[in-house]
């Protein structure tokens, strides 16, 4: 596809997530170019949208972000413009907009002079934790969605976007997105990992599991490495080993292995694994991990309402 026929993707909020998503899109486009140049290339085209992003605009309120964006993405050799405190201009030039600011900052950005006009007829994808699609639509159009207004789509990715291993949840829309809009959103987030689509009622739990999940698993990984260090392994090697074991385990599960069956396969009678598992069960690890997800779900439901420091389900 010629770049002149491609779409312009504007990111409002060029922090870690905004850069990671742009980087994933650029990397996927670069890989597609390479495949197209191979004589035996047979890349599937039926799942891709008719038009893909080809130009990128990164907007942020910090002047320092311009250098950060260029350093992180400049080597991909795609047209890339950086703007500081000029979200409206970036939105005017966009075909699709990614809202990636702090959750509490969306009203300042979308309420800027000229922003509603700049968004007309375009696709606005929000990755803001705790901010619902309805909250954004009600803010933009308090009198109801007008004909030709922008379509708002909510997506919950996670920080593993940076290494293209995100788990992103795309909220289903009412009315549904057009086929090409759905394909475009799915393609963008598949470029940074895996995607599923779920209804609005599931999004707070998705925020807890996918958004907060990396922190939960990082804590478990660190604890496993700590145990190995306590038994004499060097710190760097213990951390790498724990990370690779976690990565291999998730690979088996993603390949279709049920966690319970996998656990039983490793647990030989009278062995060290079953002994360790019983210690975990005695420490209510399973219950506390599940409770952590429930707690994060309750807190996530309050974020879009401007409530912080919520105790959630704790008593």
PDB file of C-alpha atoms in Angstrom:
ATOM      1  CA  UNK A   1       0.000   0.000   0.000  1.00  0.00           C
ATOM      2  CA  UNK A   2       1.386   3.405  -0.924  1.00  0.00           C
ATOM      3  CA  UNK A   3       1.884   5.757   1.959  1.00  0.00           C
ATOM      4  CA  UNK A   4      -0.184   8.443   0.204  1.00  0.00           C
ATOM      5  CA  UNK A   5      -3.170   6.118   0.514  1.00  0.00           C
ATOM      6  CA  UNK A   6      -2.609   5.403   4.192  1.00  0.00           C
ATOM      7  CA  UNK A   7      -4.238   6.852   7.261  1.00  0.00           C
ATOM      8  CA  UNK A   8      -2.858   9.350   9.739  1.00  0.00           C
ATOM      9  CA  UNK A   9      -2.766   8.159  13.342  1.00  0.00           C
ATOM     10  CA  UNK A  10      -2.582  10.877  15.984  1.00  0.00           C
ATOM     11  CA  UNK A  11      -1.723  10.030  19.577  1.00  0.00           C
ATOM     12  CA  UNK A  12      -2.891  12.439  22.279  1.00  0.00           C
ATOM     13  CA  UNK A  13      -0.516  11.747  25.152  1.00  0.00           C
ATOM     14  CA  UNK A  14       2.896  10.483  24.037  1.00  0.00           C
ATOM     15  CA  UNK A  15       3.983   8.742  27.208  1.00  0.00           C
ATOM     16  CA  UNK A  16       5.029   5.110  27.595  1.00  0.00           C
ATOM     17  CA  UNK A  17       1.786   3.603  26.285  1.00  0.00           C
ATOM     18  CA  UNK A  18       1.357   6.047  23.413  1.00  0.00           C
ATOM     19  CA  UNK A  19       4.913   5.452  22.209  1.00  0.00           C
ATOM     20  CA  UNK A  20       4.589   1.680  22.658  1.00  0.00           C
ATOM     21  CA  UNK A  21       1.435   1.506  20.549  1.00  0.00           C
ATOM     22  CA  UNK A  22       2.870   3.687  17.789  1.00  0.00           C
ATOM     23  CA  UNK A  23       6.014   1.559  17.877  1.00  0.00           C
ATOM     24  CA  UNK A  24       4.014  -1.654  17.559  1.00  0.00           C
ATOM     25  CA  UNK A  25       2.089  -0.289  14.593  1.00  0.00           C
ATOM     26  CA  UNK A  26       5.284   0.882  12.881  1.00  0.00           C
ATOM     27  CA  UNK A  27       7.041  -2.432  13.532  1.00  0.00           C
ATOM     28  CA  UNK A  28       4.112  -4.381  12.077  1.00  0.00           C
ATOM     29  CA  UNK A  29       4.020  -2.144   9.011  1.00  0.00           C
ATOM     30  CA  UNK A  30       7.767  -2.595   8.527  1.00  0.00           C
ATOM     31  CA  UNK A  31       7.417  -6.381   8.794  1.00  0.00           C
ATOM     32  CA  UNK A  32       4.578  -6.297   6.247  1.00  0.00           C
ATOM     33  CA  UNK A  33       6.781  -4.376   3.824  1.00  0.00           C
ATOM     34  CA  UNK A  34       9.479  -7.023   4.133  1.00  0.00           C
ATOM     35  CA  UNK A  35       6.996  -9.863   3.549  1.00  0.00           C
ATOM     36  CA  UNK A  36       5.622  -8.124   0.463  1.00  0.00           C
ATOM     37  CA  UNK A  37       9.115  -8.079  -1.020  1.00  0.00           C
ATOM     38  CA  UNK A  38       9.515 -11.848  -0.616  1.00  0.00           C
ATOM     39  CA  UNK A  39       8.664 -13.871  -3.762  1.00  0.00           C
ATOM     40  CA  UNK A  40       6.740 -16.492  -1.787  1.00  0.00           C
ATOM     41  CA  UNK A  41       4.888 -14.021   0.409  1.00  0.00           C
ATOM     42  CA  UNK A  42       1.382 -15.218   1.255  1.00  0.00           C
ATOM     43  CA  UNK A  43       0.438 -12.855   4.088  1.00  0.00           C
ATOM     44  CA  UNK A  44      -3.301 -12.991   4.882  1.00  0.00           C
ATOM     45  CA  UNK A  45      -5.134  -9.935   3.613  1.00  0.00           C
ATOM     46  CA  UNK A  46      -8.733 -10.729   4.504  1.00  0.00           C
ATOM     47  CA  UNK A  47      -8.355  -9.731   8.159  1.00  0.00           C
ATOM     48  CA  UNK A  48      -6.550  -6.452   7.479  1.00  0.00           C
ATOM     49  CA  UNK A  49      -8.397  -3.166   6.964  1.00  0.00           C
ATOM     50  CA  UNK A  50      -8.448  -1.620   3.504  1.00  0.00           C
ATOM     51  CA  UNK A  51      -6.290   1.254   4.746  1.00  0.00           C
ATOM     52  CA  UNK A  52      -3.572   1.158   7.391  1.00  0.00           C
ATOM     53  CA  UNK A  53      -1.804   3.941   9.286  1.00  0.00           C
ATOM     54  CA  UNK A  54       1.070   5.386   7.263  1.00  0.00           C
ATOM     55  CA  UNK A  55       1.646   8.759   8.931  1.00  0.00           C
ATOM     56  CA  UNK A  56       1.940   9.499  12.638  1.00  0.00           C
ATOM     57  CA  UNK A  57       1.450  12.569  14.820  1.00  0.00           C
ATOM     58  CA  UNK A  58       2.547  12.455  18.460  1.00  0.00           C
ATOM     59  CA  UNK A  59       1.041  15.128  20.721  1.00  0.00           C
ATOM     60  CA  UNK A  60       1.977  15.861  24.313  1.00  0.00           C
ATOM     61  CA  UNK A  61       1.954  18.733  26.800  1.00  0.00           C
ATOM     62  CA  UNK A  62       5.663  18.309  27.590  1.00  0.00           C
ATOM     63  CA  UNK A  63       8.282  19.654  25.193  1.00  0.00           C
ATOM     64  CA  UNK A  64      10.617  16.867  26.363  1.00  0.00           C
ATOM     65  CA  UNK A  65       8.267  14.304  24.846  1.00  0.00           C
ATOM     66  CA  UNK A  66       9.199  15.373  21.315  1.00  0.00           C
ATOM     67  CA  UNK A  67      12.780  14.178  21.713  1.00  0.00           C
ATOM     68  CA  UNK A  68      11.665  11.007  23.498  1.00  0.00           C
ATOM     69  CA  UNK A  69       9.275  10.121  20.671  1.00  0.00           C
ATOM     70  CA  UNK A  70      11.846  10.762  17.949  1.00  0.00           C
ATOM     71  CA  UNK A  71      14.483   8.724  19.769  1.00  0.00           C
ATOM     72  CA  UNK A  72      12.107   5.787  20.273  1.00  0.00           C
ATOM     73  CA  UNK A  73      10.445   5.749  16.835  1.00  0.00           C
ATOM     74  CA  UNK A  74      12.630   7.653  14.380  1.00  0.00           C
ATOM     75  CA  UNK A  75      14.464   4.539  13.160  1.00  0.00           C
ATOM     76  CA  UNK A  76      11.251   3.103  11.665  1.00  0.00           C
ATOM     77  CA  UNK A  77      11.431   5.661   8.850  1.00  0.00           C
ATOM     78  CA  UNK A  78       7.729   6.528   8.758  1.00  0.00           C
ATOM     79  CA  UNK A  79       6.456  10.132   8.511  1.00  0.00           C
ATOM     80  CA  UNK A  80       6.369  11.281  12.134  1.00  0.00           C
ATOM     81  CA  UNK A  81       5.347  14.715  13.406  1.00  0.00           C
ATOM     82  CA  UNK A  82       5.611  15.820  17.045  1.00  0.00           C
ATOM     83  CA  UNK A  83       3.480  18.604  18.521  1.00  0.00           C
ATOM     84  CA  UNK A  84       3.546  20.229  21.963  1.00  0.00           C
ATOM     85  CA  UNK A  85       0.352  21.686  23.445  1.00  0.00           C
ATOM     86  CA  UNK A  86      -1.344  21.522  20.056  1.00  0.00           C
ATOM     87  CA  UNK A  87      -3.742  18.584  20.308  1.00  0.00           C
ATOM     88  CA  UNK A  88      -6.394  20.228  18.162  1.00  0.00           C
ATOM     89  CA  UNK A  89      -4.044  20.652  15.211  1.00  0.00           C
ATOM     90  CA  UNK A  90      -2.927  17.042  15.506  1.00  0.00           C
ATOM     91  CA  UNK A  91      -6.542  15.890  15.625  1.00  0.00           C
ATOM     92  CA  UNK A  92      -7.512  17.935  12.561  1.00  0.00           C
ATOM     93  CA  UNK A  93      -4.895  16.122  10.505  1.00  0.00           C
ATOM     94  CA  UNK A  94      -5.827  12.672  11.812  1.00  0.00           C
ATOM     95  CA  UNK A  95      -8.036   9.910  10.481  1.00  0.00           C
ATOM     96  CA  UNK A  96      -7.880   7.964  13.745  1.00  0.00           C
ATOM     97  CA  UNK A  97      -7.014   9.335  17.172  1.00  0.00           C
ATOM     98  CA  UNK A  98      -5.598   7.447  20.147  1.00  0.00           C
ATOM     99  CA  UNK A  99      -6.422   9.069  23.493  1.00  0.00           C
ATOM    100  CA  UNK A 100      -3.552   8.032  25.779  1.00  0.00           C
ATOM    101  CA  UNK A 101      -3.377  10.778  28.412  1.00  0.00           C
ATOM    102  CA  UNK A 102      -3.854  10.407  32.173  1.00  0.00           C
ATOM    103  CA  UNK A 103      -7.488   9.483  32.953  1.00  0.00           C
ATOM    104  CA  UNK A 104      -8.115  12.730  34.822  1.00  0.00           C
ATOM    105  CA  UNK A 105      -6.843  14.814  31.886  1.00  0.00           C
ATOM    106  CA  UNK A 106      -9.261  13.823  29.136  1.00  0.00           C
ATOM    107  CA  UNK A 107     -11.644  16.738  29.720  1.00  0.00           C
ATOM    108  CA  UNK A 108      -8.870  19.300  29.329  1.00  0.00           C
ATOM    109  CA  UNK A 109      -7.796  17.723  26.041  1.00  0.00           C
ATOM    110  CA  UNK A 110     -11.208  17.045  24.535  1.00  0.00           C
ATOM    111  CA  UNK A 111     -12.631  20.311  25.837  1.00  0.00           C
ATOM    112  CA  UNK A 112     -10.052  22.445  24.045  1.00  0.00           C
ATOM    113  CA  UNK A 113     -11.305  25.046  21.587  1.00  0.00           C
ATOM    114  CA  UNK A 114     -12.004  23.522  18.183  1.00  0.00           C
ATOM    115  CA  UNK A 115     -11.565  19.923  19.331  1.00  0.00           C
ATOM    116  CA  UNK A 116     -15.175  18.842  18.747  1.00  0.00           C
ATOM    117  CA  UNK A 117     -15.030  20.100  15.166  1.00  0.00           C
ATOM    118  CA  UNK A 118     -11.642  18.445  14.646  1.00  0.00           C
ATOM    119  CA  UNK A 119     -13.094  15.099  15.767  1.00  0.00           C
ATOM    120  CA  UNK A 120     -16.086  15.119  13.380  1.00  0.00           C
ATOM    121  CA  UNK A 121     -16.498  11.867  11.515  1.00  0.00           C
ATOM    122  CA  UNK A 122     -13.368  10.330  12.994  1.00  0.00           C
ATOM    123  CA  UNK A 123     -12.557   7.353  15.192  1.00  0.00           C
ATOM    124  CA  UNK A 124     -11.434   8.172  18.748  1.00  0.00           C
ATOM    125  CA  UNK A 125      -9.840   5.225  20.555  1.00  0.00           C
ATOM    126  CA  UNK A 126      -9.500   5.665  24.325  1.00  0.00           C
ATOM    127  CA  UNK A 127      -7.127   3.573  26.447  1.00  0.00           C
ATOM    128  CA  UNK A 128      -7.914   5.493  29.643  1.00  0.00           C
ATOM    129  CA  UNK A 129      -8.307   3.296  32.713  1.00  0.00           C
ATOM    130  CA  UNK A 130     -11.656   3.747  34.444  1.00  0.00           C
ATOM    131  CA  UNK A 131     -13.064   6.232  31.911  1.00  0.00           C
ATOM    132  CA  UNK A 132     -16.064   4.787  30.105  1.00  0.00           C
ATOM    133  CA  UNK A 133     -17.065   5.287  26.507  1.00  0.00           C
ATOM    134  CA  UNK A 134     -20.268   6.938  27.724  1.00  0.00           C
ATOM    135  CA  UNK A 135     -18.358   9.438  29.883  1.00  0.00           C
ATOM    136  CA  UNK A 136     -16.361  10.568  26.872  1.00  0.00           C
ATOM    137  CA  UNK A 137     -19.394  10.732  24.588  1.00  0.00           C
ATOM    138  CA  UNK A 138     -21.454  12.630  27.175  1.00  0.00           C
ATOM    139  CA  UNK A 139     -18.626  15.122  27.643  1.00  0.00           C
ATOM    140  CA  UNK A 140     -18.195  15.704  23.918  1.00  0.00           C
ATOM    141  CA  UNK A 141     -21.906  15.681  23.089  1.00  0.00           C
ATOM    142  CA  UNK A 142     -24.018  16.542  26.167  1.00  0.00           C
ATOM    143  CA  UNK A 143     -27.101  16.916  23.947  1.00  0.00           C
ATOM    144  CA  UNK A 144     -26.653  13.510  22.340  1.00  0.00           C
ATOM    145  CA  UNK A 145     -24.407  12.125  19.612  1.00  0.00           C
ATOM    146  CA  UNK A 146     -24.971  14.259  16.503  1.00  0.00           C
ATOM    147  CA  UNK A 147     -24.936  12.983  12.942  1.00  0.00           C
ATOM    148  CA  UNK A 148     -21.345  12.984  11.802  1.00  0.00           C
ATOM    149  CA  UNK A 149     -19.939  13.004  15.334  1.00  0.00           C
ATOM    150  CA  UNK A 150     -16.881  10.953  16.167  1.00  0.00           C
ATOM    151  CA  UNK A 151     -17.111   7.284  17.136  1.00  0.00           C
ATOM    152  CA  UNK A 152     -15.586   6.532  20.533  1.00  0.00           C
ATOM    153  CA  UNK A 153     -14.047   3.104  21.148  1.00  0.00           C
ATOM    154  CA  UNK A 154     -12.650   1.978  24.491  1.00  0.00           C
ATOM    155  CA  UNK A 155      -9.667  -0.382  24.609  1.00  0.00           C
ATOM    156  CA  UNK A 156      -7.737  -1.682  27.636  1.00  0.00           C
ATOM    157  CA  UNK A 157      -4.134  -2.644  26.747  1.00  0.00           C
ATOM    158  CA  UNK A 158      -1.287  -3.073  29.219  1.00  0.00           C
ATOM    159  CA  UNK A 159       2.312  -2.062  29.718  1.00  0.00           C
ATOM    160  CA  UNK A 160       3.610  -5.151  27.904  1.00  0.00           C
ATOM    161  CA  UNK A 161       2.725  -3.201  24.748  1.00  0.00           C
ATOM    162  CA  UNK A 162       6.329  -2.015  24.974  1.00  0.00           C
ATOM    163  CA  UNK A 163       7.568  -5.514  24.042  1.00  0.00           C
ATOM    164  CA  UNK A 164       4.538  -6.277  21.822  1.00  0.00           C
ATOM    165  CA  UNK A 165       3.121  -8.756  24.335  1.00  0.00           C
ATOM    166  CA  UNK A 166       0.068  -6.791  25.463  1.00  0.00           C
ATOM    167  CA  UNK A 167      -3.302  -8.298  26.258  1.00  0.00           C
ATOM    168  CA  UNK A 168      -5.762  -5.730  24.912  1.00  0.00           C
ATOM    169  CA  UNK A 169      -9.520  -5.818  25.454  1.00  0.00           C
ATOM    170  CA  UNK A 170     -11.650  -3.991  22.867  1.00  0.00           C
ATOM    171  CA  UNK A 171     -15.032  -2.942  24.207  1.00  0.00           C
ATOM    172  CA  UNK A 172     -17.936  -3.847  21.949  1.00  0.00           C
ATOM    173  CA  UNK A 173     -19.872  -0.828  20.709  1.00  0.00           C
ATOM    174  CA  UNK A 174     -23.568  -0.022  20.320  1.00  0.00           C
ATOM    175  CA  UNK A 175     -24.279   0.478  17.496  1.00  0.00           C
ATOM    176  CA  UNK A 176     -21.459  -1.752  16.228  1.00  0.00           C
ATOM    177  CA  UNK A 177     -18.483  -0.257  14.465  1.00  0.00           C
ATOM    178  CA  UNK A 178     -18.372  -0.603  10.714  1.00  0.00           C
ATOM    179  CA  UNK A 179     -16.478  -3.635   9.451  1.00  0.00           C
ATOM    180  CA  UNK A 180     -13.504  -1.506   8.433  1.00  0.00           C
ATOM    181  CA  UNK A 181     -13.439   0.391  11.731  1.00  0.00           C
ATOM    182  CA  UNK A 182     -13.487  -2.868  13.695  1.00  0.00           C
ATOM    183  CA  UNK A 183     -10.736  -4.343  11.530  1.00  0.00           C
ATOM    184  CA  UNK A 184      -8.614  -1.206  11.970  1.00  0.00           C
ATOM    185  CA  UNK A 185      -8.883  -1.114  15.762  1.00  0.00           C
ATOM    186  CA  UNK A 186      -8.234  -4.854  16.012  1.00  0.00           C
ATOM    187  CA  UNK A 187      -5.249  -4.608  13.665  1.00  0.00           C
ATOM    188  CA  UNK A 188      -3.688  -1.764  15.665  1.00  0.00           C
ATOM    189  CA  UNK A 189      -3.891  -3.619  18.969  1.00  0.00           C
ATOM    190  CA  UNK A 190      -2.898  -6.967  17.462  1.00  0.00           C
ATOM    191  CA  UNK A 191       0.300  -5.182  16.458  1.00  0.00           C
ATOM    192  CA  UNK A 192       1.232  -4.955  20.157  1.00  0.00           C
ATOM    193  CA  UNK A 193       0.038  -8.388  21.308  1.00  0.00           C
ATOM    194  CA  UNK A 194      -3.302 -10.218  21.521  1.00  0.00           C
ATOM    195  CA  UNK A 195      -6.873  -8.905  21.528  1.00  0.00           C
ATOM    196  CA  UNK A 196     -10.318  -9.974  22.665  1.00  0.00           C
ATOM    197  CA  UNK A 197     -13.641  -8.124  22.459  1.00  0.00           C
ATOM    198  CA  UNK A 198     -15.945  -7.933  25.491  1.00  0.00           C
ATOM    199  CA  UNK A 199     -19.009  -5.860  26.510  1.00  0.00           C
ATOM    200  CA  UNK A 200     -18.851  -2.646  28.584  1.00  0.00           C
ATOM    201  CA  UNK A 201     -19.809  -4.411  31.839  1.00  0.00           C
ATOM    202  CA  UNK A 202     -16.561  -6.412  31.658  1.00  0.00           C
ATOM    203  CA  UNK A 203     -14.163  -3.490  31.297  1.00  0.00           C
ATOM    204  CA  UNK A 204     -13.436  -2.800  34.979  1.00  0.00           C
ATOM    205  CA  UNK A 205     -12.468  -6.441  35.512  1.00  0.00           C
ATOM    206  CA  UNK A 206     -10.392  -6.281  32.324  1.00  0.00           C
ATOM    207  CA  UNK A 207      -8.648  -3.195  33.681  1.00  0.00           C
ATOM    208  CA  UNK A 208      -7.810  -5.123  36.860  1.00  0.00           C
ATOM    209  CA  UNK A 209      -6.643  -8.318  35.151  1.00  0.00           C
ATOM    210  CA  UNK A 210      -4.916  -6.870  32.081  1.00  0.00           C
ATOM    211  CA  UNK A 211      -3.955  -3.376  33.222  1.00  0.00           C
ATOM    212  CA  UNK A 212      -2.906  -4.193  36.787  1.00  0.00           C
ATOM    213  CA  UNK A 213      -1.940  -7.797  36.047  1.00  0.00           C
ATOM    214  CA  UNK A 214       1.692  -7.115  35.067  1.00  0.00           C
ATOM    215  CA  UNK A 215       2.320  -5.675  38.541  1.00  0.00           C
ATOM    216  CA  UNK A 216       0.733  -8.727  40.199  1.00  0.00           C
ATOM    217  CA  UNK A 217       2.798 -11.174  38.149  1.00  0.00           C
ATOM    218  CA  UNK A 218       5.950  -9.094  38.617  1.00  0.00           C
ATOM    219  CA  UNK A 219       5.483  -9.392  42.387  1.00  0.00           C
ATOM    220  CA  UNK A 220       5.116 -13.174  42.098  1.00  0.00           C
ATOM    221  CA  UNK A 221       8.191 -13.348  39.873  1.00  0.00           C
ATOM    222  CA  UNK A 222      10.217 -11.256  42.301  1.00  0.00           C
ATOM    223  CA  UNK A 223       9.121 -13.443  45.216  1.00  0.00           C
ATOM    224  CA  UNK A 224      10.193 -16.598  43.390  1.00  0.00           C
ATOM    225  CA  UNK A 225      13.577 -15.047  42.628  1.00  0.00           C
ATOM    226  CA  UNK A 226      13.924 -13.975  46.273  1.00  0.00           C
ATOM    227  CA  UNK A 227      13.392 -17.555  47.383  1.00  0.00           C
ATOM    228  CA  UNK A 228      16.094 -18.766  45.015  1.00  0.00           C
ATOM    229  CA  UNK A 229      18.499 -16.066  46.220  1.00  0.00           C
ATOM    230  CA  UNK A 230      17.817 -17.142  49.803  1.00  0.00           C
ATOM    231  CA  UNK A 231      18.928 -20.629  48.804  1.00  0.00           C
ATOM    232  CA  UNK A 232      22.174 -19.410  47.269  1.00  0.00           C
ATOM    233  CA  UNK A 233      21.511 -18.457  43.636  1.00  0.00           C
ATOM    234  CA  UNK A 234      22.960 -15.174  42.324  1.00  0.00           C
ATOM    235  CA  UNK A 235      20.336 -12.402  42.015  1.00  0.00           C
ATOM    236  CA  UNK A 236      20.683 -11.746  38.277  1.00  0.00           C
ATOM    237  CA  UNK A 237      20.531 -15.422  37.344  1.00  0.00           C
ATOM    238  CA  UNK A 238      17.633 -16.093  39.734  1.00  0.00           C
ATOM    239  CA  UNK A 239      15.600 -13.241  38.238  1.00  0.00           C
ATOM    240  CA  UNK A 240      16.287 -14.345  34.671  1.00  0.00           C
ATOM    241  CA  UNK A 241      15.431 -17.960  35.516  1.00  0.00           C
ATOM    242  CA  UNK A 242      12.184 -16.978  37.240  1.00  0.00           C
ATOM    243  CA  UNK A 243      11.198 -14.780  34.280  1.00  0.00           C
ATOM    244  CA  UNK A 244      11.918 -17.515  31.750  1.00  0.00           C
ATOM    245  CA  UNK A 245       9.985 -20.082  33.807  1.00  0.00           C
ATOM    246  CA  UNK A 246       7.004 -17.721  33.932  1.00  0.00           C
ATOM    247  CA  UNK A 247       7.300 -17.042  30.200  1.00  0.00           C
ATOM    248  CA  UNK A 248       7.482 -20.753  29.392  1.00  0.00           C
ATOM    249  CA  UNK A 249       4.499 -21.514  31.585  1.00  0.00           C
ATOM    250  CA  UNK A 250       2.371 -18.852  29.933  1.00  0.00           C
ATOM    251  CA  UNK A 251       3.446 -20.199  26.544  1.00  0.00           C
ATOM    252  CA  UNK A 252       2.136 -23.629  27.455  1.00  0.00           C
ATOM    253  CA  UNK A 253      -1.184 -22.187  28.648  1.00  0.00           C
ATOM    254  CA  UNK A 254      -1.570 -20.046  25.523  1.00  0.00           C
ATOM    255  CA  UNK A 255      -0.876 -23.183  23.516  1.00  0.00           C
ATOM    256  CA  UNK A 256      -3.951 -24.820  25.060  1.00  0.00           C
ATOM    257  CA  UNK A 257      -2.701 -26.410  28.281  1.00  0.00           C
ATOM    258  CA  UNK A 258      -5.096 -25.937  31.212  1.00  0.00           C
ATOM    259  CA  UNK A 259      -3.296 -24.496  34.277  1.00  0.00           C
ATOM    260  CA  UNK A 260      -4.654 -27.194  36.591  1.00  0.00           C
ATOM    261  CA  UNK A 261      -3.529 -30.001  34.278  1.00  0.00           C
ATOM    262  CA  UNK A 262      -0.131 -28.362  33.842  1.00  0.00           C
ATOM    263  CA  UNK A 263       0.229 -28.142  37.625  1.00  0.00           C
ATOM    264  CA  UNK A 264      -0.657 -31.795  38.070  1.00  0.00           C
ATOM    265  CA  UNK A 265       1.783 -32.890  35.359  1.00  0.00           C
ATOM    266  CA  UNK A 266       4.658 -31.294  37.286  1.00  0.00           C
ATOM    267  CA  UNK A 267       3.538 -32.626  40.695  1.00  0.00           C
ATOM    268  CA  UNK A 268       5.014 -36.108  41.057  1.00  0.00           C
ATOM    269  CA  UNK A 269       4.096 -38.121  44.189  1.00  0.00           C
ATOM    270  CA  UNK A 270       6.279 -37.214  47.150  1.00  0.00           C
ATOM    271  CA  UNK A 271       8.145 -34.655  45.042  1.00  0.00           C
ATOM    272  CA  UNK A 272       9.380 -31.135  45.675  1.00  0.00           C
ATOM    273  CA  UNK A 273       6.655 -29.501  43.547  1.00  0.00           C
ATOM    274  CA  UNK A 274       3.711 -30.819  45.540  1.00  0.00           C
ATOM    275  CA  UNK A 275       5.502 -29.840  48.735  1.00  0.00           C
ATOM    276  CA  UNK A 276       5.913 -26.282  47.515  1.00  0.00           C
ATOM    277  CA  UNK A 277       2.336 -26.126  46.261  1.00  0.00           C
ATOM    278  CA  UNK A 278       0.987 -27.116  49.653  1.00  0.00           C
ATOM    279  CA  UNK A 279       2.920 -24.274  51.256  1.00  0.00           C
ATOM    280  CA  UNK A 280       1.341 -21.868  48.772  1.00  0.00           C
ATOM    281  CA  UNK A 281      -2.122 -23.229  49.506  1.00  0.00           C
ATOM    282  CA  UNK A 282      -1.535 -22.972  53.257  1.00  0.00           C
ATOM    283  CA  UNK A 283      -0.584 -19.339  52.705  1.00  0.00           C
ATOM    284  CA  UNK A 284      -3.855 -18.742  50.825  1.00  0.00           C
ATOM    285  CA  UNK A 285      -1.922 -17.552  47.768  1.00  0.00           C
ATOM    286  CA  UNK A 286      -4.718 -18.564  45.397  1.00  0.00           C
ATOM    287  CA  UNK A 287      -7.347 -16.657  47.378  1.00  0.00           C
ATOM    288  CA  UNK A 288      -5.207 -13.558  47.817  1.00  0.00           C
ATOM    289  CA  UNK A 289      -4.369 -13.340  44.120  1.00  0.00           C
ATOM    290  CA  UNK A 290      -8.054 -13.595  43.237  1.00  0.00           C
ATOM    291  CA  UNK A 291      -8.847 -11.007  45.898  1.00  0.00           C
ATOM    292  CA  UNK A 292      -6.228  -8.661  44.423  1.00  0.00           C
ATOM    293  CA  UNK A 293      -8.006  -8.804  41.069  1.00  0.00           C
ATOM    294  CA  UNK A 294     -11.365  -8.141  42.756  1.00  0.00           C
ATOM    295  CA  UNK A 295      -9.885  -5.197  44.674  1.00  0.00           C
ATOM    296  CA  UNK A 296      -8.378  -3.696  41.531  1.00  0.00           C
ATOM    297  CA  UNK A 297     -11.710  -4.101  39.722  1.00  0.00           C
ATOM    298  CA  UNK A 298     -13.542  -2.068  42.388  1.00  0.00           C
ATOM    299  CA  UNK A 299     -10.887   0.662  42.332  1.00  0.00           C
ATOM    300  CA  UNK A 300     -10.940   0.748  38.508  1.00  0.00           C
ATOM    301  CA  UNK A 301     -14.685   1.401  38.577  1.00  0.00           C
ATOM    302  CA  UNK A 302     -14.049   4.598  40.548  1.00  0.00           C
ATOM    303  CA  UNK A 303     -11.150   6.036  38.536  1.00  0.00           C
ATOM    304  CA  UNK A 304     -13.283   7.602  35.830  1.00  0.00           C
ATOM    305  CA  UNK A 305     -15.319   9.390  38.505  1.00  0.00           C
ATOM    306  CA  UNK A 306     -12.231  11.149  39.823  1.00  0.00           C
ATOM    307  CA  UNK A 307     -12.137   9.071  43.015  1.00  0.00           C
ATOM    308  CA  UNK A 308      -8.693   8.035  44.220  1.00  0.00           C
ATOM    309  CA  UNK A 309      -7.312   6.171  47.229  1.00  0.00           C
ATOM    310  CA  UNK A 310     -10.339   3.893  47.245  1.00  0.00           C
ATOM    311  CA  UNK A 311     -10.315   0.995  49.723  1.00  0.00           C
ATOM    312  CA  UNK A 312     -12.298  -1.149  47.333  1.00  0.00           C
ATOM    313  CA  UNK A 313     -13.381  -4.497  48.742  1.00  0.00           C
ATOM    314  CA  UNK A 314     -11.170  -4.362  51.832  1.00  0.00           C
ATOM    315  CA  UNK A 315     -12.945  -4.488  55.182  1.00  0.00           C
TER     316      UNK A 315
END
